[in-house]
Amino acid sequence: MKRIGIALLGVGNVGGGVHDLLASNNVMAKRARIKIEIVAASARNLRRARKRLGPGVPVHADWREAVAADGVDAVVELIGGLDDALACAREVLGAGKPLITANKALLATHGGELLALARERGAGLYYEAAVAGCVPAIRTIRDALAGDEIESIVGILNGTCNYIMTQLAREGKGFEEALALASELGYAEADPSLDVDGWDAAHKAVILAWLAYGLPLAMDRIAVEGIRGAAVADRDCAAEFGYVIKLLAHVKDHGRRGVETQVAPALIARSHPLAAVNDNLNGLLVRTRYAGELLLVGAGAGALPTASAVVADIIAAARDGAPPALPFGGKASARHCARINLGSQAYLRVRVIDAKGVLARISQTLSAAGLSIEAIHQQESHSGAEVDIAILLHELDWAALRRTMARLAKMKQVVAPPVAMPIIIPHIKDE
Ligand SMILES: NC(=O)C1=CN([C@@H]2O[C@H](COP(=O)(O)OP(=O)(O)OC[C@H]3O[C@@H](n4cnc5c(N)ncnc54)[C@H](O)[C@@H]3O)[C@@H](O)[C@H]2O)C=CC1
Ligand SMILES: N[C@@H](CC=O)C(=O)O
């Protein structure tokens, strides 16, 4: 049986999960005829880590000591963040050793440099757990679809946001309460604003764009919006039209115009399988030229699901000897493009004081801007009360919609800034 000794850096949610998974009867590793041993670890809270790992594993306060310990064949970085994680990745890959990481912030920010270093030193860089937890998103895009062309990827890529939105919709919980629960369950980042402001999903989206199109990892080229503004009113109005709202990452090839990558709350038809991806699950809908559509779903956050992907990477590192690479070096023409039209249709909600003629005025303003209405829903109310008017718009120009929203906001009956969201997966209409 082959043996691989690892240094486990970080004994938090995922690091602790990796230990627990290895300590359990790890059938797959046995089947692969690989014995995985944690020979050293590093943690901030030494007492807690020693208790978790037991007396057999030396735990160091300084990650460098764990990396340099005898018998370390590969390093598993689960400390998160950028500073120490980057220094550690440089040191490990620079020494030609395999690095296994779940750190999407690190890859999205410094992945290009690290991959180049890994190639130069012949070291393996493994990062399956960095996108969508246990879902094999990386292997699918990089390996399984290497012979195809990816047209677009639509993904629910953040377990914390998906959990919060599910709690809000299904259990009627408040935002802060749901976020606290997500942290307790080990889903949220150490800094949960990365989750709720959309940055974690954005890190994952740029990694997918990197794999699918060979694009440079450039966080500043993508539009990012989180779920703090997700209002109960939108959930209810969207439901009236048969839609659900999810935080979606969207990577779309626009041919010569480039690749559009963005993260924003958006509507998807309730009849679509992605609409049923709730709680801490993640889901990716990958559209390809030859294979058609693939749907990948599984736990996107949580200690053991993520540990499952990390351990698979450790097994790959023990087996490979050769580093996994990107499917190709990148198209010479591959480039990011500016926001085009996230979703061809849009949802618009305008909160107004109910009065005769308001609806007609809103319709006229939209139509004067060339925005055509597919459906309108207005809550029951009485004159003088505040009420939401929700509108589905046909294929549109987003710049025109934004200008129109500014115009609507100035109407005296409009009591709050109008809200718009793209419709990423519309209903399939009968011909
Ligand atoms: N929690 C999840 O469901 C998932 C997390 N990830 C990623 O996995 C990584 C770890 O995440 P979690 O385990 O949730 O975080 P965590 O905060 O629970 O654990 C990180 C641990 O590393 C320790 N640490 C921080 N800096 C250190 C240093 N310099 N030396 C030694 N120990 C240090 C912290 O004290 C903490 O115990 C992050 O990059 C995260 O983005 C990826 C997929 C899912
Ligand atoms: N905080 C992340 C953890 C997994 O990547 C999430 O909620 O998705």
Short mmCIF file of C-alpha atoms and ligand atoms in Angstrom, two decimals:
data_model
loop_
_atom_site.label_atom_id
_atom_site.label_comp_id
_atom_site.label_asym_id
_atom_site.label_seq_id
_atom_site.Cartn_x
_atom_site.Cartn_y
_atom_site.Cartn_z
CA MET A 1 0.00 0.00 0.00
CA LYS A 2 1.27 3.45 -0.93
CA ARG A 3 1.62 5.95 1.94
CA ILE A 4 1.32 9.71 1.84
CA GLY A 5 2.22 11.89 4.81
CA ILE A 6 0.46 15.23 4.99
CA ALA A 7 0.92 18.44 6.91
CA LEU A 8 -2.55 19.71 7.83
CA LEU A 9 -2.54 23.49 8.09
CA GLY A 10 -5.65 24.80 9.84
CA VAL A 11 -7.80 22.63 12.08
CA GLY A 12 -11.06 24.55 11.75
CA ASN A 13 -14.29 23.40 10.08
CA VAL A 14 -12.73 21.81 7.01
CA GLY A 15 -9.37 20.86 8.54
CA GLY A 16 -11.21 19.19 11.44
CA GLY A 17 -13.47 17.49 8.88
CA VAL A 18 -10.45 16.13 6.99
CA HIS A 19 -9.13 14.65 10.23
CA ASP A 20 -12.53 13.11 11.09
CA LEU A 21 -12.94 11.67 7.62
CA LEU A 22 -9.46 10.12 7.70
CA ALA A 23 -10.02 8.82 11.22
CA SER A 24 -13.20 7.09 10.05
CA ASN A 25 -13.06 3.96 7.97
CA ASN A 26 -11.83 5.65 4.81
CA VAL A 27 -12.93 2.98 2.37
CA MET A 28 -12.09 4.89 -0.79
CA ALA A 29 -8.50 5.53 0.28
CA LYS A 30 -8.22 1.84 1.14
CA ARG A 31 -9.65 0.87 -2.24
CA ALA A 32 -7.17 3.20 -3.87
CA ARG A 33 -4.54 1.36 -1.78
CA ILE A 34 -3.34 4.62 -0.30
CA LYS A 35 -2.65 5.22 3.38
CA ILE A 36 -3.04 8.87 4.30
CA GLU A 37 -1.32 9.95 7.51
CA ILE A 38 -1.43 13.38 9.15
CA VAL A 39 2.19 13.66 10.27
CA ALA A 40 2.09 17.29 11.40
CA ALA A 41 -0.42 20.07 11.81
CA SER A 42 -0.54 23.78 12.40
CA ALA A 43 -3.23 25.73 14.22
CA ARG A 44 -3.83 29.03 15.97
CA ASN A 45 -5.59 27.43 18.90
CA LEU A 46 -3.09 24.70 19.83
CA ARG A 47 -5.08 23.25 22.72
CA ARG A 48 -8.24 22.82 20.66
CA ALA A 49 -6.33 21.34 17.70
CA ARG A 50 -4.44 18.87 19.90
CA LYS A 51 -7.69 17.73 21.46
CA ARG A 52 -9.23 17.23 18.00
CA LEU A 53 -6.25 15.44 16.43
CA GLY A 54 -5.19 13.36 19.43
CA PRO A 55 -1.72 12.81 20.89
CA GLY A 56 -0.17 11.22 17.78
CA VAL A 57 -0.03 14.43 15.72
CA PRO A 58 2.43 17.22 16.60
CA VAL A 59 0.67 20.58 16.30
CA HIS A 60 2.78 23.68 15.61
CA ALA A 61 1.89 27.31 16.04
CA ASP A 62 4.03 28.19 13.02
CA TRP A 63 2.86 26.57 9.75
CA ARG A 64 6.49 26.52 8.50
CA GLU A 65 7.40 23.99 11.19
CA ALA A 66 4.56 21.69 10.13
CA VAL A 67 5.54 21.98 6.45
CA ALA A 68 9.18 21.18 7.28
CA ALA A 69 8.35 18.19 9.53
CA ASP A 70 9.80 14.77 8.67
CA GLY A 71 7.62 12.55 6.52
CA VAL A 72 5.57 15.37 4.91
CA ASP A 73 4.94 14.46 1.26
CA ALA A 74 2.11 16.94 0.62
CA VAL A 75 0.67 19.99 2.32
CA VAL A 76 -3.05 20.58 2.87
CA GLU A 77 -3.73 24.31 3.32
CA LEU A 78 -7.01 24.96 5.14
CA ILE A 79 -6.19 28.13 7.01
CA GLY A 80 -7.99 30.41 4.53
CA GLY A 81 -7.25 34.08 3.90
CA LEU A 82 -4.49 35.46 1.73
CA ASP A 83 -1.36 36.31 3.70
CA ASP A 84 -0.08 33.11 5.32
CA ALA A 85 -1.86 30.98 2.73
CA LEU A 86 0.05 32.70 -0.10
CA ALA A 87 3.40 32.47 1.69
CA CYS A 88 2.74 28.81 2.37
CA ALA A 89 1.66 28.04 -1.22
CA ARG A 90 4.81 29.72 -2.57
CA GLU A 91 7.02 27.78 -0.18
CA VAL A 92 5.39 24.38 -0.78
CA LEU A 93 5.13 24.62 -4.58
CA GLY A 94 8.54 26.27 -4.76
CA ALA A 95 9.95 23.19 -3.01
CA GLY A 96 8.26 20.98 -5.66
CA LYS A 97 5.76 19.46 -3.22
CA PRO A 98 2.05 18.94 -3.88
CA LEU A 99 -0.28 21.54 -2.41
CA ILE A 100 -3.92 20.75 -1.75
CA THR A 101 -6.08 23.75 -0.98
CA ALA A 102 -9.75 24.71 -0.65
CA ASN A 103 -8.85 28.40 -0.68
CA LYS A 104 -10.74 30.00 -3.54
CA ALA A 105 -9.81 33.55 -2.49
CA LEU A 106 -6.15 32.56 -2.83
CA LEU A 107 -6.65 30.96 -6.25
CA ALA A 108 -8.84 33.73 -7.61
CA THR A 109 -6.27 36.31 -6.57
CA HIS A 110 -2.92 34.54 -7.06
CA GLY A 111 -3.84 31.38 -9.03
CA GLY A 112 -1.92 32.44 -12.15
CA GLU A 113 1.31 32.90 -10.24
CA LEU A 114 0.82 29.67 -8.28
CA LEU A 115 0.02 27.59 -11.35
CA ALA A 116 3.10 28.94 -13.11
CA LEU A 117 5.23 28.11 -10.07
CA ALA A 118 3.70 24.62 -9.84
CA ARG A 119 4.49 24.01 -13.52
CA GLU A 120 8.03 25.32 -13.20
CA ARG A 121 8.76 23.09 -10.20
CA GLY A 122 6.72 20.08 -11.38
CA ALA A 123 4.55 20.29 -8.27
CA GLY A 124 0.87 19.36 -8.12
CA LEU A 125 -1.67 22.07 -7.31
CA TYR A 126 -5.00 20.51 -6.28
CA TYR A 127 -8.08 22.62 -5.59
CA GLU A 128 -11.26 20.63 -6.17
CA ALA A 129 -12.76 21.79 -2.86
CA ALA A 130 -12.32 25.44 -3.81
CA VAL A 131 -15.43 25.50 -6.01
CA ALA A 132 -18.80 24.10 -4.90
CA GLY A 133 -17.55 21.96 -2.00
CA CYS A 134 -17.99 18.28 -2.75
CA VAL A 135 -19.39 18.82 -6.25
CA PRO A 136 -16.72 17.81 -8.79
CA ALA A 137 -16.95 21.12 -10.64
CA ILE A 138 -13.21 21.50 -11.27
CA ARG A 139 -12.71 17.97 -12.59
CA THR A 140 -15.81 18.25 -14.76
CA ILE A 141 -14.80 21.50 -16.43
CA ARG A 142 -11.06 20.79 -16.59
CA ASP A 143 -11.04 17.07 -17.41
CA ALA A 144 -14.43 15.62 -18.29
CA LEU A 145 -15.31 18.44 -20.70
CA ALA A 146 -11.81 19.00 -22.05
CA GLY A 147 -12.98 17.80 -25.49
CA ASP A 148 -15.95 20.15 -25.65
CA GLU A 149 -16.62 23.87 -25.79
CA ILE A 150 -18.33 25.55 -22.89
CA GLU A 151 -20.98 28.08 -23.87
CA SER A 152 -22.06 29.15 -20.40
CA ILE A 153 -22.07 28.21 -16.74
CA VAL A 154 -24.85 29.29 -14.40
CA GLY A 155 -24.11 28.40 -10.81
CA ILE A 156 -25.41 28.62 -7.27
CA LEU A 157 -21.91 28.70 -5.86
CA ASN A 158 -22.26 29.94 -2.30
CA GLY A 159 -23.73 27.57 0.28
CA THR A 160 -24.10 30.27 2.93
CA CYS A 161 -26.19 32.57 0.72
CA ASN A 162 -28.26 29.67 -0.52
CA TYR A 163 -28.83 28.53 3.05
CA ILE A 164 -29.80 32.06 4.16
CA MET A 165 -32.21 32.53 1.25
CA THR A 166 -33.77 29.12 1.90
CA GLN A 167 -34.20 29.95 5.60
CA LEU A 168 -35.78 33.30 4.71
CA ALA A 169 -38.16 31.72 2.20
CA ARG A 170 -39.04 28.44 3.90
CA GLU A 171 -38.67 29.06 7.63
CA GLY A 172 -39.44 32.79 7.72
CA LYS A 173 -36.13 33.48 9.54
CA GLY A 174 -34.52 36.94 9.56
CA PHE A 175 -31.29 37.62 7.65
CA GLU A 176 -29.00 37.96 10.71
CA GLU A 177 -30.44 34.86 12.40
CA ALA A 178 -30.00 32.78 9.24
CA LEU A 179 -26.41 34.02 8.80
CA ALA A 180 -25.58 33.14 12.42
CA LEU A 181 -26.94 29.63 11.80
CA ALA A 182 -24.84 29.30 8.62
CA SER A 183 -21.73 30.23 10.62
CA GLU A 184 -22.63 27.77 13.39
CA LEU A 185 -23.04 25.02 10.80
CA GLY A 186 -19.56 25.74 9.41
CA TYR A 187 -20.76 27.06 6.05
CA ALA A 188 -19.74 30.70 6.27
CA GLU A 189 -16.27 32.13 5.72
CA ALA A 190 -14.29 33.41 8.72
CA ASP A 191 -15.32 36.83 7.35
CA PRO A 192 -18.95 36.20 6.31
CA SER A 193 -19.16 39.45 4.34
CA LEU A 194 -17.26 37.50 1.66
CA ASP A 195 -20.32 35.26 1.42
CA VAL A 196 -23.21 37.70 1.69
CA ASP A 197 -21.65 40.41 -0.47
CA GLY A 198 -21.08 37.94 -3.31
CA TRP A 199 -17.25 37.83 -3.25
CA ASP A 200 -16.93 34.14 -2.41
CA ALA A 201 -19.20 33.21 -5.34
CA ALA A 202 -17.18 35.64 -7.48
CA HIS A 203 -13.90 33.93 -6.50
CA LYS A 204 -15.40 30.64 -7.63
CA ALA A 205 -16.80 32.14 -10.84
CA VAL A 206 -13.41 33.50 -11.92
CA ILE A 207 -11.83 30.10 -11.23
CA LEU A 208 -14.46 28.51 -13.50
CA ALA A 209 -13.87 31.15 -16.20
CA TRP A 210 -10.14 30.47 -15.88
CA LEU A 211 -10.68 26.74 -16.38
CA ALA A 212 -13.31 27.03 -19.10
CA TYR A 213 -11.75 29.77 -21.22
CA GLY A 214 -8.16 30.21 -20.07
CA LEU A 215 -9.02 33.72 -18.92
CA PRO A 216 -6.69 35.54 -16.58
CA LEU A 217 -7.92 35.53 -13.00
CA ALA A 218 -9.02 39.12 -12.66
CA MET A 219 -11.37 39.93 -9.80
CA ASP A 220 -11.63 43.55 -10.89
CA ARG A 221 -13.21 42.60 -14.22
CA ILE A 222 -16.42 41.15 -12.87
CA ALA A 223 -19.62 42.73 -11.58
CA VAL A 224 -20.48 41.50 -8.08
CA GLU A 225 -23.66 41.98 -6.07
CA GLY A 226 -24.62 40.07 -2.92
CA ILE A 227 -27.82 39.23 -1.11
CA ARG A 228 -28.02 41.95 1.55
CA GLY A 229 -30.68 43.73 -0.50
CA ALA A 230 -32.73 40.57 -1.09
CA ALA A 231 -36.16 41.61 0.09
CA VAL A 232 -39.07 39.45 1.15
CA ALA A 233 -41.23 41.53 -1.22
CA ASP A 234 -39.14 40.35 -4.19
CA ARG A 235 -39.36 36.75 -3.11
CA ASP A 236 -43.16 37.04 -2.92
CA CYS A 237 -43.54 38.92 -6.20
CA ALA A 238 -41.19 36.52 -8.02
CA ALA A 239 -43.25 33.61 -6.67
CA GLU A 240 -46.44 35.17 -8.15
CA PHE A 241 -44.83 34.83 -11.58
CA GLY A 242 -43.56 31.29 -10.89
CA TYR A 243 -39.93 32.22 -10.19
CA VAL A 244 -37.49 31.83 -7.31
CA ILE A 245 -34.59 34.15 -6.50
CA LYS A 246 -31.06 32.76 -6.10
CA LEU A 247 -27.62 34.30 -5.89
CA LEU A 248 -26.28 33.22 -9.27
CA ALA A 249 -22.82 33.29 -10.77
CA HIS A 250 -22.89 33.50 -14.53
CA VAL A 251 -20.04 32.90 -16.94
CA LYS A 252 -20.99 33.31 -20.58
CA ASP A 253 -19.01 33.16 -23.79
CA HIS A 254 -20.01 36.02 -26.11
CA GLY A 255 -17.60 34.94 -28.83
CA ARG A 256 -15.46 37.79 -30.15
CA ARG A 257 -16.86 40.21 -27.59
CA GLY A 258 -15.28 38.14 -24.79
CA VAL A 259 -16.49 36.30 -21.70
CA GLU A 260 -18.91 37.91 -19.29
CA THR A 261 -18.53 36.88 -15.64
CA GLN A 262 -20.80 38.16 -12.92
CA VAL A 263 -22.54 37.43 -9.65
CA ALA A 264 -25.97 38.81 -8.73
CA PRO A 265 -29.33 37.77 -7.32
CA ALA A 266 -31.46 36.60 -10.24
CA LEU A 267 -34.72 34.84 -11.06
CA ILE A 268 -35.00 31.27 -12.28
CA ALA A 269 -38.16 29.46 -13.26
CA ARG A 270 -39.54 27.36 -10.42
CA SER A 271 -39.92 24.43 -12.82
CA HIS A 272 -36.14 24.34 -13.47
CA PRO A 273 -34.13 21.79 -11.42
CA LEU A 274 -31.76 24.56 -10.19
CA ALA A 275 -34.73 26.17 -8.42
CA ALA A 276 -34.88 23.14 -6.11
CA VAL A 277 -31.23 23.52 -5.09
CA ASN A 278 -31.75 24.73 -1.52
CA ASP A 279 -30.00 24.93 1.86
CA ASN A 280 -26.23 24.50 1.67
CA LEU A 281 -26.42 22.82 -1.73
CA ASN A 282 -24.66 24.25 -4.76
CA GLY A 283 -25.68 23.65 -8.36
CA LEU A 284 -24.06 24.29 -11.71
CA LEU A 285 -25.76 24.23 -15.08
CA VAL A 286 -23.07 23.87 -17.71
CA ARG A 287 -24.05 24.40 -21.36
CA THR A 288 -21.65 22.93 -23.86
CA ARG A 289 -21.51 22.86 -27.64
CA TYR A 290 -21.41 19.09 -28.08
CA ALA A 291 -22.51 17.41 -24.85
CA GLY A 292 -25.48 19.73 -24.37
CA GLU A 293 -26.43 20.56 -20.77
CA LEU A 294 -24.99 19.09 -17.59
CA LEU A 295 -26.39 19.72 -14.14
CA LEU A 296 -24.15 19.18 -11.12
CA VAL A 297 -25.63 19.39 -7.61
CA GLY A 298 -24.30 18.66 -4.13
CA ALA A 299 -23.28 20.17 -0.79
CA GLY A 300 -21.35 23.34 -1.51
CA ALA A 301 -20.38 24.08 2.07
CA GLY A 302 -19.86 22.20 5.31
CA ALA A 303 -17.02 20.36 7.00
CA LEU A 304 -17.46 16.79 5.78
CA PRO A 305 -18.65 17.42 2.20
CA THR A 306 -15.69 19.76 1.69
CA ALA A 307 -13.34 17.33 3.43
CA SER A 308 -14.53 14.66 0.98
CA ALA A 309 -13.22 16.74 -1.94
CA VAL A 310 -9.98 17.54 -0.08
CA VAL A 311 -9.31 13.85 0.64
CA ALA A 312 -10.00 12.97 -3.02
CA ASP A 313 -7.31 15.52 -3.93
CA ILE A 314 -4.88 13.96 -1.42
CA ILE A 315 -5.49 10.58 -3.06
CA ALA A 316 -4.91 12.15 -6.50
CA ALA A 317 -1.67 13.70 -5.26
CA ALA A 318 -0.51 10.32 -3.92
CA ARG A 319 -1.34 8.63 -7.23
CA ASP A 320 -0.41 11.24 -9.79
CA GLY A 321 3.22 12.04 -9.57
CA ALA A 322 2.33 14.45 -12.39
CA PRO A 323 0.55 17.68 -11.61
CA PRO A 324 -2.94 18.28 -12.98
CA ALA A 325 -2.90 21.19 -15.34
CA LEU A 326 -5.41 23.53 -16.90
CA PRO A 327 -7.06 21.89 -19.93
CA PHE A 328 -5.15 24.31 -22.15
CA GLY A 329 -2.93 27.33 -21.89
CA GLY A 330 -5.74 29.76 -22.69
CA LYS A 331 -7.09 31.11 -25.96
CA ALA A 332 -4.92 33.91 -27.28
CA SER A 333 -8.13 35.83 -27.85
CA ALA A 334 -9.70 35.01 -24.48
CA ARG A 335 -10.70 38.18 -22.71
CA HIS A 336 -13.17 39.43 -20.18
CA CYS A 337 -15.89 41.63 -21.51
CA ALA A 338 -17.94 44.26 -19.78
CA ARG A 339 -21.44 43.55 -18.51
CA ILE A 340 -23.60 42.82 -21.53
CA ASN A 341 -27.06 41.60 -20.61
CA LEU A 342 -27.25 39.30 -17.66
CA GLY A 343 -30.43 37.52 -18.65
CA SER A 344 -32.36 38.64 -21.65
CA GLN A 345 -35.46 39.40 -19.60
CA ALA A 346 -35.85 41.28 -16.33
CA TYR A 347 -38.01 41.54 -13.25
CA LEU A 348 -38.84 45.00 -11.93
CA ARG A 349 -40.52 45.94 -8.65
CA VAL A 350 -41.76 49.45 -7.95
CA ARG A 351 -43.18 50.36 -4.53
CA VAL A 352 -45.82 53.04 -4.84
CA ILE A 353 -48.62 54.78 -3.00
CA ASP A 354 -51.69 53.26 -4.58
CA ALA A 355 -53.61 55.90 -6.48
CA LYS A 356 -55.60 56.04 -9.68
CA GLY A 357 -53.42 56.12 -12.79
CA VAL A 358 -50.09 55.08 -11.16
CA LEU A 359 -49.92 51.77 -12.97
CA ALA A 360 -50.73 53.44 -16.28
CA ARG A 361 -47.99 56.03 -15.75
CA ILE A 362 -45.40 53.36 -14.95
CA SER A 363 -46.42 51.37 -18.05
CA GLN A 364 -46.18 54.48 -20.22
CA THR A 365 -42.71 55.35 -18.84
CA LEU A 366 -41.48 51.83 -19.58
CA SER A 367 -42.94 51.73 -23.03
CA ALA A 368 -41.57 55.19 -23.90
CA ALA A 369 -38.09 53.77 -23.09
CA GLY A 370 -38.67 50.82 -25.44
CA LEU A 371 -39.19 48.37 -22.57
CA SER A 372 -41.96 45.92 -23.31
CA ILE A 373 -44.07 44.36 -20.54
CA GLU A 374 -44.77 40.63 -20.45
CA ALA A 375 -46.77 40.52 -17.22
CA ILE A 376 -47.78 42.75 -14.30
CA HIS A 377 -48.78 41.84 -10.78
CA GLN A 378 -50.12 44.31 -8.23
CA GLN A 379 -50.91 43.40 -4.64
CA GLU A 380 -54.45 43.99 -3.51
CA SER A 381 -54.65 47.29 -1.69
CA HIS A 382 -56.76 50.36 -1.13
CA SER A 383 -56.18 53.87 -2.31
CA GLY A 384 -53.45 55.67 -0.35
CA ALA A 385 -51.72 52.47 0.87
CA GLU A 386 -48.17 51.45 -0.09
CA VAL A 387 -48.16 48.62 -2.57
CA ASP A 388 -45.67 46.73 -4.76
CA ILE A 389 -46.10 46.60 -8.50
CA ALA A 390 -44.08 43.77 -10.01
CA ILE A 391 -43.41 43.63 -13.71
CA LEU A 392 -41.80 41.08 -16.01
CA LEU A 393 -40.12 42.69 -18.98
CA HIS A 394 -39.36 41.13 -22.33
CA GLU A 395 -35.84 41.03 -23.73
CA LEU A 396 -34.34 44.44 -23.02
CA ASP A 397 -31.45 46.82 -22.98
CA TRP A 398 -30.24 47.06 -19.36
CA ALA A 399 -28.87 50.55 -19.81
CA ALA A 400 -32.37 51.68 -20.86
CA LEU A 401 -33.86 49.91 -17.84
CA ARG A 402 -31.43 51.61 -15.44
CA ARG A 403 -32.23 55.03 -16.91
CA THR A 404 -35.93 54.29 -16.63
CA MET A 405 -35.58 53.18 -13.01
CA ALA A 406 -33.96 56.52 -12.21
CA ARG A 407 -36.90 58.24 -13.90
CA LEU A 408 -39.46 56.14 -12.02
CA ALA A 409 -37.72 56.88 -8.71
CA LYS A 410 -38.54 60.57 -9.24
CA MET A 411 -42.30 59.99 -9.55
CA LYS A 412 -44.04 61.35 -6.50
CA GLN A 413 -46.05 58.14 -5.91
CA VAL A 414 -42.89 55.98 -5.93
CA VAL A 415 -41.79 55.52 -2.30
CA ALA A 416 -38.55 53.49 -2.65
CA PRO A 417 -35.88 53.01 -5.32
CA PRO A 418 -37.18 50.47 -7.86
CA VAL A 419 -35.51 47.03 -7.80
CA ALA A 420 -34.55 45.06 -10.92
CA MET A 421 -33.12 41.58 -11.36
CA PRO A 422 -32.23 39.54 -14.42
CA ILE A 423 -34.18 36.44 -15.33
CA ILE A 424 -31.47 33.90 -15.98
CA ILE A 425 -33.60 30.83 -16.58
CA PRO A 426 -37.05 31.80 -17.91
CA HIS A 427 -40.04 29.52 -18.22
CA ILE A 428 -40.06 27.36 -21.31
CA LYS A 429 -42.84 28.82 -23.40
CA ASP A 430 -45.11 26.72 -25.59
CA GLU A 431 -44.74 27.59 -29.27
N1 LIG B 1 -16.33 25.87 5.42
C1 LIG B 1 -16.63 25.42 4.22
O1 LIG B 1 -17.70 24.84 4.01
C2 LIG B 1 -15.65 25.55 3.13
C3 LIG B 1 -14.47 26.22 3.27
N2 LIG B 1 -13.59 26.32 2.24
C4 LIG B 1 -12.32 26.97 2.42
O2 LIG B 1 -11.54 26.17 3.29
C5 LIG B 1 -10.65 27.01 4.06
C6 LIG B 1 -10.88 26.77 5.54
O3 LIG B 1 -12.22 27.07 5.83
P1 LIG B 1 -12.85 26.73 7.26
O4 LIG B 1 -12.32 25.47 7.76
O5 LIG B 1 -14.31 26.90 7.10
O6 LIG B 1 -12.30 27.94 8.11
P2 LIG B 1 -12.08 28.00 9.68
O7 LIG B 1 -11.97 29.42 10.05
O8 LIG B 1 -13.09 27.16 10.38
O9 LIG B 1 -10.67 27.27 9.87
C7 LIG B 1 -9.45 27.85 9.60
C8 LIG B 1 -8.54 27.51 10.74
O10 LIG B 1 -7.21 27.89 10.42
C9 LIG B 1 -6.65 28.52 11.56
N3 LIG B 1 -5.59 29.42 11.07
C10 LIG B 1 -5.73 30.63 10.52
N4 LIG B 1 -4.53 31.14 10.20
C11 LIG B 1 -3.63 30.22 10.55
C12 LIG B 1 -2.21 30.14 10.48
N5 LIG B 1 -1.50 31.13 9.97
N6 LIG B 1 -1.60 29.04 10.94
C13 LIG B 1 -2.32 28.03 11.44
N7 LIG B 1 -3.67 28.02 11.55
C14 LIG B 1 -4.31 29.11 11.11
C15 LIG B 1 -7.80 29.24 12.23
O11 LIG B 1 -7.52 29.49 13.57
C16 LIG B 1 -8.94 28.24 12.03
O12 LIG B 1 -9.01 27.30 13.07
C17 LIG B 1 -10.94 28.43 3.60
O13 LIG B 1 -10.05 28.78 2.57
C18 LIG B 1 -12.36 28.34 3.06
O14 LIG B 1 -12.64 29.33 2.11
C19 LIG B 1 -13.86 25.75 1.02
C20 LIG B 1 -15.01 25.08 0.80
C21 LIG B 1 -16.03 24.95 1.82
N1 LIG B 2 -18.43 29.98 2.62
C1 LIG B 2 -18.48 29.11 1.50
C2 LIG B 2 -17.87 27.81 1.85
C3 LIG B 2 -17.62 26.97 0.68
O1 LIG B 2 -16.99 27.34 -0.28
C4 LIG B 2 -19.92 28.89 1.08
O2 LIG B 2 -20.81 29.21 1.87
O3 LIG B 2 -20.14 28.43 -0.04
#
